[in-house]
DNA sequence: CAAGGTTAGTTGATACGTCAACCTTGGCTG
DNA sequence: CAGCCAAGGTTGACGTATCAACTAACCTTG
């Protein structure tokens, strides 16, 4: 249980600052361009990736790695704003099925364009291909190290 | 305004998942070990780094890159829990000065030990020194690209 | 020194995230 | 099939983050 080295501590500090600034600017651009939060965006994109723009809530939850209450609250808000609908599931009447509305589908596409563009401008354009590859490898290594700890 | 390449998109996805899982597990460990949130922790550590465990709120705000209302709300809660005190500033009576209580100081030290240990276990132990250096360089590059956009 | 703009900080409203408690349904197992 | 437990989801309470509106003090400039 040795202390972090100076290099490690400095790397961690840089990472933390980068992480906060980056998600801040991306979130703000997204909100400004489309009125969506990052949570809205994550849900819309995840549902839009499924056939029929439809997905079992449980499956959505696992894909996003969200707590069940978080998803429930988020879906309630999105339903109120007319982005999705919820139906009870056929195979398992405990479950529910999420479907994009027309407006949800449109927003998902539009938001994804804006978002990807912002990722390109703020991240990809500043990094060399080697750095992008290194980042991916680092992230995958850590992902492998940190298993999901769902409730 | 070209699309992201497959490599870029995959790198971004990995980064996002890593980021969320990592801050999730670190936050949970911190809360479990000390009862502090990450926001509490950031404030305590930032104040504890200053001489006398004392800092002007403005300076704290700039260091953390927080919105002023965020800091205000956070300090109110921390004051109620006896982690800090607030006094009005001598030189500028608009301002305020934040000071750690004895309990705040103790918690800051204890939490930092736990936190650094978790960073070591979850991050540093899994990465090569080259990867740590690469991460720092990537983060610094992006930090330079994304200027602070305070309100 | 008076007027007007700027700055530090607070407040209230609203959205988001987590936890614990709860309800209903599904699946076991005796 | 009766009794139970686990699983999917909802709800309420509370802490946290952001925005806009506000107050009070500071600072310039005429």
Short mmCIF file of C-alpha atoms (C1' of nucleotides) in Angstrom, two decimals:
data_model
loop_
_atom_site.label_atom_id
_atom_site.label_comp_id
_atom_site.label_asym_id
_atom_site.label_seq_id
_atom_site.Cartn_x
_atom_site.Cartn_y
_atom_site.Cartn_z
CA UNK A 1 0.00 0.00 0.00
CA UNK A 2 2.65 2.46 -1.11
CA UNK A 3 1.81 6.04 -1.99
CA UNK A 4 1.25 7.07 -5.56
CA UNK A 5 4.41 8.23 -7.28
CA UNK A 6 4.59 11.84 -8.37
CA UNK A 7 4.04 10.80 -11.96
CA UNK A 8 1.02 8.76 -11.04
CA UNK A 9 -0.47 11.52 -8.95
CA UNK A 10 0.11 14.05 -11.71
CA UNK A 11 -1.42 11.73 -14.30
CA UNK A 12 -4.46 11.21 -12.11
CA UNK A 13 -4.92 14.93 -11.60
CA UNK A 14 -4.69 15.59 -15.31
CA UNK A 15 -7.12 12.81 -16.03
CA UNK A 16 -9.62 14.09 -13.52
CA UNK A 17 -9.50 17.64 -14.80
CA UNK A 18 -9.79 16.46 -18.37
CA UNK A 19 -12.70 14.22 -17.56
CA UNK A 20 -14.65 16.96 -15.82
CA UNK A 21 -13.99 19.64 -18.39
CA UNK A 22 -14.73 17.34 -21.26
CA UNK A 23 -18.02 16.03 -20.01
CA UNK A 24 -18.92 19.58 -19.04
CA UNK A 25 -18.38 21.02 -22.47
CA UNK A 26 -19.98 18.09 -24.26
CA UNK A 27 -23.01 18.21 -21.99
CA UNK A 28 -23.39 21.94 -22.44
CA UNK A 29 -23.12 21.75 -26.23
CA UNK A 30 -25.63 18.95 -26.31
CA UNK A 31 -28.07 20.80 -24.10
CA UNK A 32 -27.67 23.97 -26.11
CA UNK A 33 -28.04 22.27 -29.50
CA UNK A 34 -30.89 19.89 -28.68
CA UNK A 35 -32.25 20.54 -25.20
CA UNK A 36 -31.26 17.03 -24.14
CA UNK A 37 -29.26 16.00 -21.09
CA UNK A 38 -26.57 13.38 -21.40
CA UNK A 39 -28.87 10.93 -19.67
CA UNK A 40 -31.58 11.61 -22.26
CA UNK A 41 -29.04 11.20 -25.00
CA UNK A 42 -27.69 7.91 -23.70
CA UNK A 43 -31.17 6.47 -23.51
CA UNK A 44 -32.29 7.73 -26.90
CA UNK A 45 -29.19 6.41 -28.66
CA UNK A 46 -29.31 3.08 -26.86
CA UNK A 47 -32.95 2.54 -27.82
CA UNK A 48 -32.41 3.77 -31.35
CA UNK A 49 -29.73 1.14 -31.85
CA UNK A 50 -32.30 -1.62 -31.36
CA UNK A 51 -34.56 -3.01 -34.05
CA UNK A 52 -37.88 -1.14 -34.16
CA UNK A 53 -36.51 1.54 -31.80
CA UNK A 54 -37.81 -0.71 -29.08
CA UNK A 55 -36.16 -2.44 -26.16
CA UNK A 56 -36.95 -4.28 -22.99
CA UNK A 57 -36.19 -2.02 -20.00
CA UNK A 58 -34.07 -4.73 -18.41
CA UNK A 59 -31.88 -5.00 -21.46
CA UNK A 60 -31.53 -1.24 -21.65
CA UNK A 61 -30.53 -1.17 -18.02
CA UNK A 62 -27.78 -3.75 -18.52
CA UNK A 63 -26.49 -2.02 -21.62
CA UNK A 64 -26.25 1.31 -19.88
CA UNK A 65 -25.09 -0.22 -16.60
CA UNK A 66 -27.64 1.87 -14.73
CA UNK A 67 -29.42 1.22 -11.46
CA UNK A 68 -33.00 0.21 -11.95
CA UNK A 69 -34.40 3.19 -10.07
CA UNK A 70 -32.30 5.54 -12.14
CA UNK A 71 -33.71 4.16 -15.34
CA UNK A 72 -37.22 4.22 -13.96
CA UNK A 73 -37.01 7.90 -13.00
CA UNK A 74 -35.35 8.82 -16.26
CA UNK A 75 -37.95 7.01 -18.35
CA UNK A 76 -40.78 8.65 -16.45
CA UNK A 77 -39.35 12.08 -17.22
CA UNK A 78 -38.74 11.20 -20.86
CA UNK A 79 -42.23 9.81 -21.22
CA UNK A 80 -43.67 13.04 -19.84
CA UNK A 81 -41.71 14.99 -22.42
CA UNK A 82 -42.95 12.76 -25.21
CA UNK A 83 -39.62 11.17 -26.13
CA UNK A 84 -40.56 7.56 -25.39
CA UNK A 85 -43.51 5.38 -24.49
CA UNK A 86 -43.70 2.46 -22.10
CA UNK A 87 -45.77 -0.69 -22.51
CA UNK A 88 -45.93 -3.75 -20.33
CA UNK A 89 -43.91 -6.67 -21.64
CA UNK A 90 -45.64 -9.60 -23.34
CA UNK A 91 -43.41 -12.46 -22.20
CA UNK A 92 -42.97 -11.25 -18.64
CA UNK A 93 -45.69 -9.07 -17.25
CA UNK A 94 -43.39 -7.74 -14.58
CA UNK A 95 -41.26 -6.14 -17.27
CA UNK A 96 -41.77 -3.14 -19.50
CA UNK A 97 -40.85 -2.24 -23.04
CA UNK A 98 -39.52 1.14 -24.10
CA UNK A 99 -40.24 2.58 -27.53
CA UNK A 100 -39.09 5.81 -29.13
CA UNK A 101 -41.73 8.24 -30.26
CA UNK A 102 -41.35 9.91 -33.63
CA UNK A 103 -39.95 12.94 -31.88
CA UNK A 104 -37.60 10.75 -29.86
CA UNK A 105 -36.27 9.18 -33.03
CA UNK A 106 -35.67 12.54 -34.68
CA UNK A 107 -33.92 13.91 -31.64
CA UNK A 108 -31.78 10.82 -31.30
CA UNK A 109 -30.45 11.26 -34.84
CA UNK A 110 -29.94 14.97 -34.60
CA UNK A 111 -28.28 14.76 -31.20
CA UNK A 112 -25.95 12.01 -32.33
CA UNK A 113 -24.74 14.17 -35.21
CA UNK A 114 -24.03 17.10 -32.90
CA UNK A 115 -22.45 14.92 -30.27
CA UNK A 116 -20.14 13.01 -32.58
CA UNK A 117 -19.09 16.25 -34.14
CA UNK A 118 -18.22 17.66 -30.73
CA UNK A 119 -16.25 14.52 -29.85
CA UNK A 120 -14.34 14.92 -33.06
CA UNK A 121 -13.62 18.58 -32.49
CA UNK A 122 -12.69 18.39 -28.83
CA UNK A 123 -11.00 15.01 -28.73
CA UNK A 124 -10.16 13.24 -31.92
CA UNK A 125 -8.80 16.20 -33.84
CA UNK A 126 -6.33 16.91 -31.05
CA UNK A 127 -4.97 13.40 -30.71
CA UNK A 128 -2.73 11.34 -32.96
CA UNK A 129 -4.00 7.94 -34.12
CA UNK A 130 -1.47 6.42 -31.74
CA UNK A 131 -2.93 8.35 -28.84
CA UNK A 132 -6.44 7.29 -29.77
CA UNK A 133 -5.28 3.68 -29.84
CA UNK A 134 -3.47 4.11 -26.53
CA UNK A 135 -6.56 5.61 -24.94
CA UNK A 136 -8.70 2.73 -26.12
CA UNK A 137 -6.22 0.22 -24.79
CA UNK A 138 -5.98 1.92 -21.42
CA UNK A 139 -9.76 2.12 -21.13
CA UNK A 140 -10.21 -1.52 -22.09
CA UNK A 141 -7.57 -2.59 -19.61
CA UNK A 142 -9.28 -0.74 -16.80
CA UNK A 143 -12.71 -1.92 -17.86
CA UNK A 144 -11.48 -5.43 -17.59
CA UNK A 145 -10.14 -4.67 -14.14
CA UNK A 146 -13.30 -3.07 -12.82
CA UNK A 147 -16.15 -5.49 -13.03
CA UNK A 148 -19.72 -4.26 -12.98
CA UNK A 149 -21.14 -4.11 -9.47
CA UNK A 150 -24.85 -3.84 -10.11
CA UNK A 151 -27.53 -3.91 -7.52
CA UNK B 1 -17.44 17.38 -40.59
CA UNK B 2 -16.71 13.76 -41.38
CA UNK B 3 -18.05 10.93 -39.22
CA UNK B 4 -15.89 9.38 -36.57
CA UNK B 5 -13.87 6.44 -37.82
CA UNK B 6 -14.65 3.04 -36.40
CA UNK B 7 -11.51 3.18 -34.30
CA UNK B 8 -12.41 6.57 -32.96
CA UNK B 9 -15.95 5.53 -32.13
CA UNK B 10 -14.73 2.39 -30.40
CA UNK B 11 -12.15 4.35 -28.44
CA UNK B 12 -14.78 6.82 -27.35
CA UNK B 13 -17.14 4.08 -26.23
CA UNK B 14 -14.41 2.39 -24.23
CA UNK B 15 -13.42 5.67 -22.66
CA UNK B 16 -16.97 6.47 -21.68
CA UNK B 17 -17.60 3.11 -20.11
CA UNK B 18 -14.30 3.24 -18.27
CA UNK B 19 -14.98 6.73 -17.01
CA UNK B 20 -18.40 5.84 -15.65
CA UNK B 21 -17.38 2.58 -14.04
CA UNK B 22 -14.27 4.06 -12.54
CA UNK B 23 -15.90 7.06 -10.95
CA UNK B 24 -18.69 4.78 -9.80
CA UNK B 25 -16.44 2.37 -7.98
CA UNK B 26 -14.23 5.11 -6.55
CA UNK B 27 -17.23 7.04 -5.33
CA UNK B 28 -18.78 3.99 -3.75
CA UNK B 29 -15.58 2.99 -1.98
CA UNK B 30 -15.12 6.50 -0.70
CA UNK B 31 -18.69 6.72 0.56
CA UNK B 32 -18.44 3.35 2.20
CA UNK B 33 -15.09 4.02 3.85
CA UNK B 34 -15.66 7.58 5.01
CA UNK B 35 -19.26 8.64 4.40
CA UNK B 36 -18.05 11.37 2.07
CA UNK B 37 -19.24 12.12 -1.45
CA UNK B 38 -16.73 12.92 -4.16
CA UNK B 39 -17.80 16.54 -3.95
CA UNK B 40 -17.11 16.56 -0.21
CA UNK B 41 -13.76 14.94 -0.85
CA UNK B 42 -12.72 17.39 -3.54
CA UNK B 43 -13.50 20.32 -1.28
CA UNK B 44 -11.82 18.87 1.79
CA UNK B 45 -8.64 18.01 -0.08
CA UNK B 46 -8.51 21.34 -1.87
CA UNK B 47 -8.86 23.26 1.40
CA UNK B 48 -6.43 21.01 3.23
CA UNK B 49 -3.76 21.78 0.63
CA UNK B 50 -3.82 25.44 1.65
CA UNK B 51 -1.87 26.93 4.53
CA UNK B 52 -3.91 26.93 7.73
CA UNK B 53 -6.55 24.71 6.11
CA UNK B 54 -8.13 27.95 5.07
CA UNK B 55 -9.01 29.38 1.68
CA UNK B 56 -10.94 32.16 0.09
CA UNK B 57 -14.10 30.76 -1.51
CA UNK B 58 -13.27 32.41 -4.81
CA UNK B 59 -9.90 30.76 -4.96
CA UNK B 60 -11.42 27.41 -4.12
CA UNK B 61 -13.96 27.87 -6.86
CA UNK B 62 -11.29 28.60 -9.45
CA UNK B 63 -9.16 25.67 -8.35
CA UNK B 64 -12.05 23.25 -8.55
CA UNK B 65 -13.47 24.87 -11.68
CA UNK B 66 -16.92 24.84 -10.11
CA UNK B 67 -19.89 27.10 -10.66
CA UNK B 68 -20.36 29.52 -7.86
CA UNK B 69 -23.80 28.26 -6.95
CA UNK B 70 -22.50 24.74 -6.83
CA UNK B 71 -19.84 25.70 -4.35
CA UNK B 72 -22.28 27.71 -2.31
CA UNK B 73 -24.74 24.82 -1.98
CA UNK B 74 -21.97 22.36 -1.24
CA UNK B 75 -20.41 24.55 1.44
CA UNK B 76 -23.77 25.07 3.11
CA UNK B 77 -24.26 21.32 3.39
CA UNK B 78 -20.72 20.74 4.60
CA UNK B 79 -21.08 23.48 7.18
CA UNK B 80 -24.26 21.86 8.48
CA UNK B 81 -22.42 18.59 8.87
CA UNK B 82 -19.59 20.25 10.73
CA UNK B 83 -16.85 19.72 8.15
CA UNK B 84 -16.06 23.37 7.50
CA UNK B 85 -16.85 26.84 8.77
CA UNK B 86 -17.40 30.03 6.81
CA UNK B 87 -16.35 33.51 7.83
CA UNK B 88 -16.67 36.75 5.94
CA UNK B 89 -13.47 37.84 4.25
CA UNK B 90 -11.37 40.64 5.72
CA UNK B 91 -10.06 42.24 2.55
CA UNK B 92 -13.30 41.99 0.58
CA UNK B 93 -16.48 41.88 2.58
CA UNK B 94 -18.37 40.41 -0.36
CA UNK B 95 -16.22 37.32 -0.10
CA UNK B 96 -16.05 34.47 2.35
CA UNK B 97 -13.33 32.32 3.79
CA UNK B 98 -13.61 28.58 4.21
CA UNK B 99 -11.86 26.78 7.04
CA UNK B 100 -11.69 23.09 7.88
CA UNK B 101 -12.96 22.03 11.27
CA UNK B 102 -10.94 19.52 13.24
CA UNK B 103 -13.27 16.81 12.01
CA UNK B 104 -12.93 18.07 8.45
CA UNK B 105 -9.16 17.88 8.69
CA UNK B 106 -9.22 14.34 10.02
CA UNK B 107 -11.65 13.19 7.37
CA UNK B 108 -9.61 14.86 4.64
CA UNK B 109 -6.51 12.87 5.62
CA UNK B 110 -8.29 9.61 6.11
CA UNK B 111 -10.25 9.92 2.89
CA UNK B 112 -7.17 10.80 0.89
CA UNK B 113 -5.45 7.65 2.08
CA UNK B 114 -8.40 5.49 1.07
CA UNK B 115 -8.85 7.29 -2.20
CA UNK B 116 -5.24 7.14 -3.32
CA UNK B 117 -5.16 3.50 -2.42
CA UNK B 118 -8.20 2.86 -4.57
CA UNK B 119 -6.68 4.78 -7.48
CA UNK B 120 -3.59 2.67 -7.15
CA UNK B 121 -5.51 -0.58 -7.03
CA UNK B 122 -7.99 0.14 -9.79
CA UNK B 123 -5.83 2.19 -12.11
CA UNK B 124 -2.12 2.41 -11.54
CA UNK B 125 -1.49 -1.23 -10.78
CA UNK B 126 -3.12 -2.24 -14.07
CA UNK B 127 -1.21 0.15 -16.30
CA UNK B 128 2.40 0.17 -17.43
CA UNK B 129 4.44 3.31 -16.73
CA UNK B 130 4.23 4.03 -20.45
CA UNK B 131 0.46 3.90 -20.31
CA UNK B 132 0.38 6.21 -17.32
CA UNK B 133 2.60 8.65 -19.19
CA UNK B 134 0.44 8.34 -22.30
CA UNK B 135 -2.71 9.00 -20.29
CA UNK B 136 -1.20 12.09 -18.74
CA UNK B 137 -0.14 13.38 -22.12
CA UNK B 138 -3.53 12.78 -23.65
CA UNK B 139 -5.26 14.47 -20.75
CA UNK B 140 -2.95 17.47 -20.87
CA UNK B 141 -3.42 17.80 -24.61
CA UNK B 142 -7.18 17.83 -24.26
CA UNK B 143 -7.07 20.15 -21.27
CA UNK B 144 -5.14 22.58 -23.37
CA UNK B 145 -7.74 22.26 -26.11
CA UNK B 146 -10.75 22.75 -23.86
CA UNK B 147 -10.51 26.08 -22.14
CA UNK B 148 -12.49 26.73 -19.00
CA UNK B 149 -15.88 28.20 -19.72
CA UNK B 150 -16.95 29.52 -16.36
CA UNK B 151 -20.09 31.43 -15.72
"C1'" DC C 1 -18.77 61.70 -4.41
"C1'" DA C 2 -22.74 59.88 -7.33
"C1'" DA C 3 -24.10 56.58 -11.08
"C1'" DG C 4 -23.53 52.54 -13.25
"C1'" DG C 5 -21.32 48.44 -14.21
"C1'" DT C 6 -18.82 44.39 -12.37
"C1'" DT C 7 -17.94 40.79 -8.98
"C1'" DA C 8 -18.70 37.46 -4.77
"C1'" DG C 9 -21.83 34.94 -3.02
"C1'" DT C 10 -26.81 33.24 -1.95
"C1'" DT C 11 -31.26 31.44 -3.08
"C1'" DG C 12 -35.00 28.85 -5.38
"C1'" DA C 13 -36.54 25.93 -9.00
"C1'" DT C 14 -35.79 22.00 -11.48
"C1'" DA C 15 -33.35 17.92 -13.18
"C1'" DC C 16 -30.50 14.07 -12.03
"C1'" DG C 17 -28.62 9.95 -9.16
"C1'" DT C 18 -28.77 6.77 -5.24
"C1'" DC C 19 -30.64 4.26 -1.59
"C1'" DA C 20 -34.10 1.73 0.75
"C1'" DA C 21 -38.75 0.23 0.91
"C1'" DC C 22 -42.28 -1.58 -1.57
"C1'" DC C 23 -45.48 -4.19 -4.99
"C1'" DT C 24 -46.32 -7.54 -8.31
"C1'" DT C 25 -45.13 -11.51 -10.99
"C1'" DG C 26 -42.42 -15.54 -11.95
"C1'" DG C 27 -40.24 -19.81 -10.57
"C1'" DC C 28 -38.97 -23.18 -7.16
"C1'" DT C 29 -39.44 -26.71 -4.08
"C1'" DG C 30 -41.73 -29.38 -0.76
"C1'" DC D 1 -50.77 -26.58 -5.44
"C1'" DA D 2 -49.00 -23.86 -1.30
"C1'" DG D 3 -45.44 -21.32 0.40
"C1'" DC D 4 -41.46 -18.68 -0.52
"C1'" DC D 5 -37.97 -16.35 -2.48
"C1'" DA D 6 -35.98 -13.88 -6.27
"C1'" DA D 7 -36.49 -10.54 -9.99
"C1'" DG D 8 -38.48 -6.35 -12.67
"C1'" DG D 9 -40.01 -2.12 -11.79
"C1'" DT D 10 -41.93 1.98 -9.11
"C1'" DT D 11 -41.86 5.29 -5.52
"C1'" DG D 12 -40.23 8.69 -2.03
"C1'" DA D 13 -36.61 10.87 0.28
"C1'" DC D 14 -32.49 12.99 0.08
"C1'" DG D 15 -28.06 14.72 -1.79
"C1'" DT D 16 -26.14 16.84 -5.78
"C1'" DA D 17 -25.64 19.99 -10.25
"C1'" DT D 18 -27.24 23.78 -13.10
"C1'" DC D 19 -29.58 27.88 -14.34
"C1'" DA D 20 -31.49 32.30 -13.54
"C1'" DA D 21 -32.58 35.86 -10.47
"C1'" DC D 22 -31.14 38.34 -6.69
"C1'" DT D 23 -28.28 41.08 -2.95
"C1'" DA D 24 -24.55 43.51 -1.49
"C1'" DA D 25 -20.09 45.23 -1.95
"C1'" DC D 26 -16.50 46.97 -4.96
"C1'" DC D 27 -14.65 49.91 -8.61
"C1'" DT D 28 -14.50 53.05 -12.16
"C1'" DT D 29 -15.38 57.34 -14.33
"C1'" DG D 30 -17.42 61.64 -14.91
#
